[in-house]
Short mmCIF file of C-alpha atoms in Angstrom, two decimals:
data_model
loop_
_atom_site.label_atom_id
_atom_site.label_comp_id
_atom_site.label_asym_id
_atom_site.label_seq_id
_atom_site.Cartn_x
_atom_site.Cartn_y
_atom_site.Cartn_z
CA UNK M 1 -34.20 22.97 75.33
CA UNK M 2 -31.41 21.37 74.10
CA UNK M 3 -33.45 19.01 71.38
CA UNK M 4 -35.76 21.93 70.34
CA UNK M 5 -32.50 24.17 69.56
CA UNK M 6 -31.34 20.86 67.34
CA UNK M 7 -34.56 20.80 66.15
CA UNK M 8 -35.06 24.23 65.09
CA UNK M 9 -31.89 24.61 63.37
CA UNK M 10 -32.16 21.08 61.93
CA UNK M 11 -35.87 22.71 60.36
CA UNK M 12 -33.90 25.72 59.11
CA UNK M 13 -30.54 23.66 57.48
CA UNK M 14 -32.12 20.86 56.34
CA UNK M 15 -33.75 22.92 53.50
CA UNK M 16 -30.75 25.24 52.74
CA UNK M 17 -28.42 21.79 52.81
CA UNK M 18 -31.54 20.33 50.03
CA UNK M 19 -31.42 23.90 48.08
CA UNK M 20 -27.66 24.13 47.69
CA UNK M 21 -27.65 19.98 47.30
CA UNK M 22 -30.52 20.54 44.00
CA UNK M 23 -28.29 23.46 43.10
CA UNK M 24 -24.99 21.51 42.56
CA UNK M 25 -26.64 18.92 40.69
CA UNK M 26 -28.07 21.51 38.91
CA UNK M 27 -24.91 23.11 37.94
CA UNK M 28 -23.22 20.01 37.68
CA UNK M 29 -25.70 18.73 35.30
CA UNK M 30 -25.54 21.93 33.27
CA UNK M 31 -21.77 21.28 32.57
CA UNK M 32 -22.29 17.63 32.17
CA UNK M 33 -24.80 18.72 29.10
CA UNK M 34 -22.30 21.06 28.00
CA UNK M 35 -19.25 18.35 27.90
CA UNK M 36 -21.87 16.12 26.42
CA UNK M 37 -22.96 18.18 23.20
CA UNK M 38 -19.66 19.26 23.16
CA UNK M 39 -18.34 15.24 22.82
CA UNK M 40 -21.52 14.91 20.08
CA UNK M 41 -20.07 17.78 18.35
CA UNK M 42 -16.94 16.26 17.91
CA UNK M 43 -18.30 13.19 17.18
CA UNK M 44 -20.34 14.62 14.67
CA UNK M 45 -17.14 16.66 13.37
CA UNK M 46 -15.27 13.38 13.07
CA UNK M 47 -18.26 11.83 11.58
CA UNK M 48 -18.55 14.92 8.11
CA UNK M 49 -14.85 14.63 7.68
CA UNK M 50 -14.89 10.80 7.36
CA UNK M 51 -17.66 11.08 4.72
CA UNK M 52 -16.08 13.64 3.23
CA UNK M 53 -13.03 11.35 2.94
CA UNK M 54 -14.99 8.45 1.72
CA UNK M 55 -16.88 10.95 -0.74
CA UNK M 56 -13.33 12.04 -1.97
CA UNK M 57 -12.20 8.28 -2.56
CA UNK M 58 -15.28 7.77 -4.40
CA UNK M 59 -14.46 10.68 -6.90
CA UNK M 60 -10.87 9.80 -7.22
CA UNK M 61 -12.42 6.00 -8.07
CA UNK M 62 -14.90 6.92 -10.05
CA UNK M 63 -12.41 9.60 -12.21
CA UNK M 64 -10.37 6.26 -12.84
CA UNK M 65 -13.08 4.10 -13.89
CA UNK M 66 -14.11 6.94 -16.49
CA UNK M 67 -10.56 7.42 -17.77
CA UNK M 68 -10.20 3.54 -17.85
CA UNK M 69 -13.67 3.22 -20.22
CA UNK M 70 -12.03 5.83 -22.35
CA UNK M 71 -8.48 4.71 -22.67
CA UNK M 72 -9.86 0.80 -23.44
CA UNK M 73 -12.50 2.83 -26.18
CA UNK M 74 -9.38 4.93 -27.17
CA UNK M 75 -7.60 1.16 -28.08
CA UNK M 76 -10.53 -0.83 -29.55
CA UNK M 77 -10.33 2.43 -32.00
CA UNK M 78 -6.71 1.82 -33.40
CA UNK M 79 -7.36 -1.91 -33.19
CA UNK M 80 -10.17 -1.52 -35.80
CA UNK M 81 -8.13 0.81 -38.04
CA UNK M 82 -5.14 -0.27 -38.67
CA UNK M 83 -4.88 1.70 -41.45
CA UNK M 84 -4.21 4.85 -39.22
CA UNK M 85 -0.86 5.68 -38.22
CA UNK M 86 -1.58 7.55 -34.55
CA UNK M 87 0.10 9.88 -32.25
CA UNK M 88 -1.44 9.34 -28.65
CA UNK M 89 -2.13 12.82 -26.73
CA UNK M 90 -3.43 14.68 -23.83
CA UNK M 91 -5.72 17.42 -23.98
CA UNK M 92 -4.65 19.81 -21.92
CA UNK M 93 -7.03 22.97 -22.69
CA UNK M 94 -9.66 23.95 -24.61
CA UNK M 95 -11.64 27.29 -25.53
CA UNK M 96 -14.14 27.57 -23.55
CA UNK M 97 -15.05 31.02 -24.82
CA UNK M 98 -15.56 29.94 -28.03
CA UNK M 99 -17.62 26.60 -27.07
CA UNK M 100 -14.46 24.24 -27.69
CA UNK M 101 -13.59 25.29 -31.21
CA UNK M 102 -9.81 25.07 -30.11
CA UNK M 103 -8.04 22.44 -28.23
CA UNK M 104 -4.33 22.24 -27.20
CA UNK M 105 -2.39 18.93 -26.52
CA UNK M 106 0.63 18.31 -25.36
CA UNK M 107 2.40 17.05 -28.08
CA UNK M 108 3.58 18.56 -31.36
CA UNK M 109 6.70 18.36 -33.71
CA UNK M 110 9.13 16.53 -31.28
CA UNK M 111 5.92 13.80 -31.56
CA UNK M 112 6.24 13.89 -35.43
CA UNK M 113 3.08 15.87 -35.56
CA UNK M 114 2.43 18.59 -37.86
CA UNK M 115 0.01 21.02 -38.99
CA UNK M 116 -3.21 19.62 -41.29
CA UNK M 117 -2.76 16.38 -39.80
CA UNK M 118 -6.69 14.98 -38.75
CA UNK M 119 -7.37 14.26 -35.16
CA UNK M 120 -9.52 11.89 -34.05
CA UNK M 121 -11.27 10.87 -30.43
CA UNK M 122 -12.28 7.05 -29.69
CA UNK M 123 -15.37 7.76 -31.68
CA UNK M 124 -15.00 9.74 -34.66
CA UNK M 125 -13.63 12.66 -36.03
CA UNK M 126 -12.94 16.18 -33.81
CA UNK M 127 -10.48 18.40 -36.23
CA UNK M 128 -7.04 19.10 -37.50
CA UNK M 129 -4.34 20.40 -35.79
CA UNK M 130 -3.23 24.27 -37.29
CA UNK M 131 -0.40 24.78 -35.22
CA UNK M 132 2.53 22.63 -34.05
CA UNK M 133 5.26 23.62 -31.90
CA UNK M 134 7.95 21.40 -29.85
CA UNK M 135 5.47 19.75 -26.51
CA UNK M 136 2.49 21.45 -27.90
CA UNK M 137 -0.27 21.38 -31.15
CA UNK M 138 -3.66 23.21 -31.63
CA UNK M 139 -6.55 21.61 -32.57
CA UNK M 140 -9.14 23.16 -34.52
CA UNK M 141 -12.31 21.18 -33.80
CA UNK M 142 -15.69 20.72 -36.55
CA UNK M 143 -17.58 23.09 -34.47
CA UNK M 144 -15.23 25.97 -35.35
CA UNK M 145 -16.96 27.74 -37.91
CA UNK M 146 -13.44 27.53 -40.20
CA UNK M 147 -13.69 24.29 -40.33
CA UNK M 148 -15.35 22.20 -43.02
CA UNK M 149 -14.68 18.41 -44.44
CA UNK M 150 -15.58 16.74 -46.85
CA UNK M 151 -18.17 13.87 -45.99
CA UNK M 152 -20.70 11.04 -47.46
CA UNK M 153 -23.41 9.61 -45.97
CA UNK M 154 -22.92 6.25 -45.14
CA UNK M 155 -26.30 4.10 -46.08
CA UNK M 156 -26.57 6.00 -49.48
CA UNK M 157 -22.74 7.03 -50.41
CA UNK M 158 -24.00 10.36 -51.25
CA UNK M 159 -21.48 13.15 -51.28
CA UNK M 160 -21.66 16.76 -49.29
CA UNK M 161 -19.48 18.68 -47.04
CA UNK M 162 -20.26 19.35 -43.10
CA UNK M 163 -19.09 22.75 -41.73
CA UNK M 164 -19.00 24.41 -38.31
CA UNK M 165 -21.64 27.15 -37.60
CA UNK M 166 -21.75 29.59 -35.72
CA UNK M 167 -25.49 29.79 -34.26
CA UNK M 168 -24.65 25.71 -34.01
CA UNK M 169 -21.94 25.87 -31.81
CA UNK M 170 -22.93 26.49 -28.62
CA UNK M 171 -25.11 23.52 -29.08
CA UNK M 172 -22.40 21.13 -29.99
CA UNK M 173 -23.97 20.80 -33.90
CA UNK M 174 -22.57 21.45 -37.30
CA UNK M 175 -24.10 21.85 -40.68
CA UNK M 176 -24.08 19.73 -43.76
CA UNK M 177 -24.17 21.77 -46.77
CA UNK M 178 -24.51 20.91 -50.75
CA UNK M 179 -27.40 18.54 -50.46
CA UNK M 180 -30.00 19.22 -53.08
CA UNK M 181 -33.34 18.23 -52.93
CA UNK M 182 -33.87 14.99 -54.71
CA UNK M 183 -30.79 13.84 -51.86
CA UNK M 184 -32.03 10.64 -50.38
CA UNK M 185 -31.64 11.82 -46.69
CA UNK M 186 -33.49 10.94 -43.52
CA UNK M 187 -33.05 11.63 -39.83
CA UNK M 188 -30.79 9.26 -38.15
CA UNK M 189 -28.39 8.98 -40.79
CA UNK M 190 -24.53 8.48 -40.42
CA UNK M 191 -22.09 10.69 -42.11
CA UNK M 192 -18.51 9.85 -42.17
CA UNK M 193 -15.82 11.62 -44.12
CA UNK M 194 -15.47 11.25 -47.70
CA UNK M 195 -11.76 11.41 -48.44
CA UNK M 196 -12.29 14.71 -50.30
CA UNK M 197 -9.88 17.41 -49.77
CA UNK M 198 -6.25 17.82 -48.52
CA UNK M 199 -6.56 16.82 -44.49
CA UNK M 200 -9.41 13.87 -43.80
CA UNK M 201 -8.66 10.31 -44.88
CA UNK M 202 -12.01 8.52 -45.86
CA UNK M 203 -14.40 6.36 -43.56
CA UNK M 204 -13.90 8.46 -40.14
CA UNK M 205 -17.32 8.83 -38.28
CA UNK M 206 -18.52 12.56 -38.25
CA UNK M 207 -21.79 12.20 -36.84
CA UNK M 208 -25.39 11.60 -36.91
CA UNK M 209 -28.27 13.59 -39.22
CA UNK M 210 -30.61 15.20 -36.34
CA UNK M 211 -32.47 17.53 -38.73
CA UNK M 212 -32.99 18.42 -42.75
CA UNK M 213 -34.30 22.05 -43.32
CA UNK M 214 -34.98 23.79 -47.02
CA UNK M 215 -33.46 27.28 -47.75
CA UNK M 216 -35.65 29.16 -48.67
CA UNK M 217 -36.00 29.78 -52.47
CA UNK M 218 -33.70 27.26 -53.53
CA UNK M 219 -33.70 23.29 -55.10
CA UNK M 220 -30.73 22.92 -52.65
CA UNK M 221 -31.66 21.74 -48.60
CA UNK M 222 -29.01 21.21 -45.48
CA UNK M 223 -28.84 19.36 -42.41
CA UNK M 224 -27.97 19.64 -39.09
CA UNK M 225 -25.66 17.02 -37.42
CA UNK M 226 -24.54 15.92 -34.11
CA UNK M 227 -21.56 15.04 -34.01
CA UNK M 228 -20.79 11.40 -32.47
CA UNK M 229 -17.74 12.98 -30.24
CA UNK M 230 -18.94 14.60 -26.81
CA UNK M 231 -16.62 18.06 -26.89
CA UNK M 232 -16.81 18.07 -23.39
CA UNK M 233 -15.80 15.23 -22.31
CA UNK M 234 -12.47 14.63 -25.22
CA UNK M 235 -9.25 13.95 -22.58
CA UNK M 236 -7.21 12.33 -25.19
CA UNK M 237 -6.80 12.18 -28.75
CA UNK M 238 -5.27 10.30 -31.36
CA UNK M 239 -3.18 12.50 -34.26
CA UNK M 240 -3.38 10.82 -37.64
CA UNK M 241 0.30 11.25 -38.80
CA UNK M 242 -0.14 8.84 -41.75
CA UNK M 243 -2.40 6.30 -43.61
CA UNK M 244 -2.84 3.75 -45.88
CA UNK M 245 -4.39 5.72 -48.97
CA UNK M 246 -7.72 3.39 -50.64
#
């Protein structure tokens, strides 16, 4: 009697003992999934931020590698004209609003620099400055639709003006006006200023002829240029305070 009692209760434990025994593991291997995506989680966590760290340096290296190509540009330009006295400077706004017709720097009288002095980037011309104040000048750039200069196109030493525009602006373009017809023009050319008028000294790059239209009714003809300076990406300038006249 004794080993059928063990027996009988051995039948009816043996499977409650197996269904709690499959129920711990299962709960313990719940938890144990639980602690494990939360570990991946974190290791994935860990993971973004160091990316986003490395991504960070590589911005931060790649913002000095730019400025370092246009600083050494910024120097091979003085080196090849000597001619120039410069003022070094920092561009510290610009007009948006007005597609980067105005500039500010951050240097002005205390600097020597004064107003109708020509400013120039590592490529070619960008404006004049109309106001100059102690730490602080504005810059009005070609595309302002104020601004004109007198220029000459380089392969043919013909003689024009270039202007800013305003339904050329947002585009980054400027016109060149007083160019009759018989003009020997063609797409590609470079004009540089002439040395005409009160602010530009002669031989600074302007730009590049993309474009020669007809008015309508008229012997005369203009062009539209692109400028060799990139308006948005001028960081510093160099102020022209004096020159060697030709």
């Amino acid at each position: 009697n004794t080993r059928f009692a063990d027996s009988v209760v051995g039948a009816v434990v043996e499977p409650v003992n197996s269904f709690f025994g499959n129920v711990s593991r299962s709960v313990s291997g719940f938890f144990d999934y639980f602690e494990n995506k939360k570990e991946l989680i974190n290791k994935n966590s860990e993971m973004d931020n160091k990316i986003l760290e490395l991504e960070r340096e590589n911005s931060k290296l790649k913002a000095y590698e730019n400025e370092n190509e246009r600083l050494r540009a910024m120097l091979e330009f003085k080196a090849k004209n000597p001619q120039f006295s410069m003022t070094a400077a920092e561009v510290v706004s610009k007009d948006t609003s007005n597609y980067y017709s105005i500039f500010l720097i951050n240097k002005g009288t205390e600097a020597g620099i004064e107003v109708n002095m020509p400013v120039v980037g590592s490529k070619g011309l960008i404006g004049y400055v109309i106001e100059s104040g102690k730490g602080f000048a504005r810059i009005r750039t070609i595309l302002d639709g104020r601004s004109s200069a007198g220029c000459m196109i380089t392969r043919t030493q013909s003689i024009a003006v270039t202007e800013g525009d305003t339904s050329l602006m947002n585009d980054g373009l400027i016109k060149m006006i007083y160019v009759s017809k018989d003009m020997n023009i063609i797409k590609g050319d470079i004009v540089e200023t002439s040395g005409m008028g009160q602010i530009y000294p002669p031989g600074i790059a302007i730009g590049r002829i993309e474009e020669i239209k007809a008015y309508s009714g008229s012997e005369s003809q203009y062009a539209i240029i692109k400028p060799v300076e990139d308006f948005d990406s001028v960081y510093e300038v160099f102020v022209i305070t004096d020159y060697v006249k030709p």
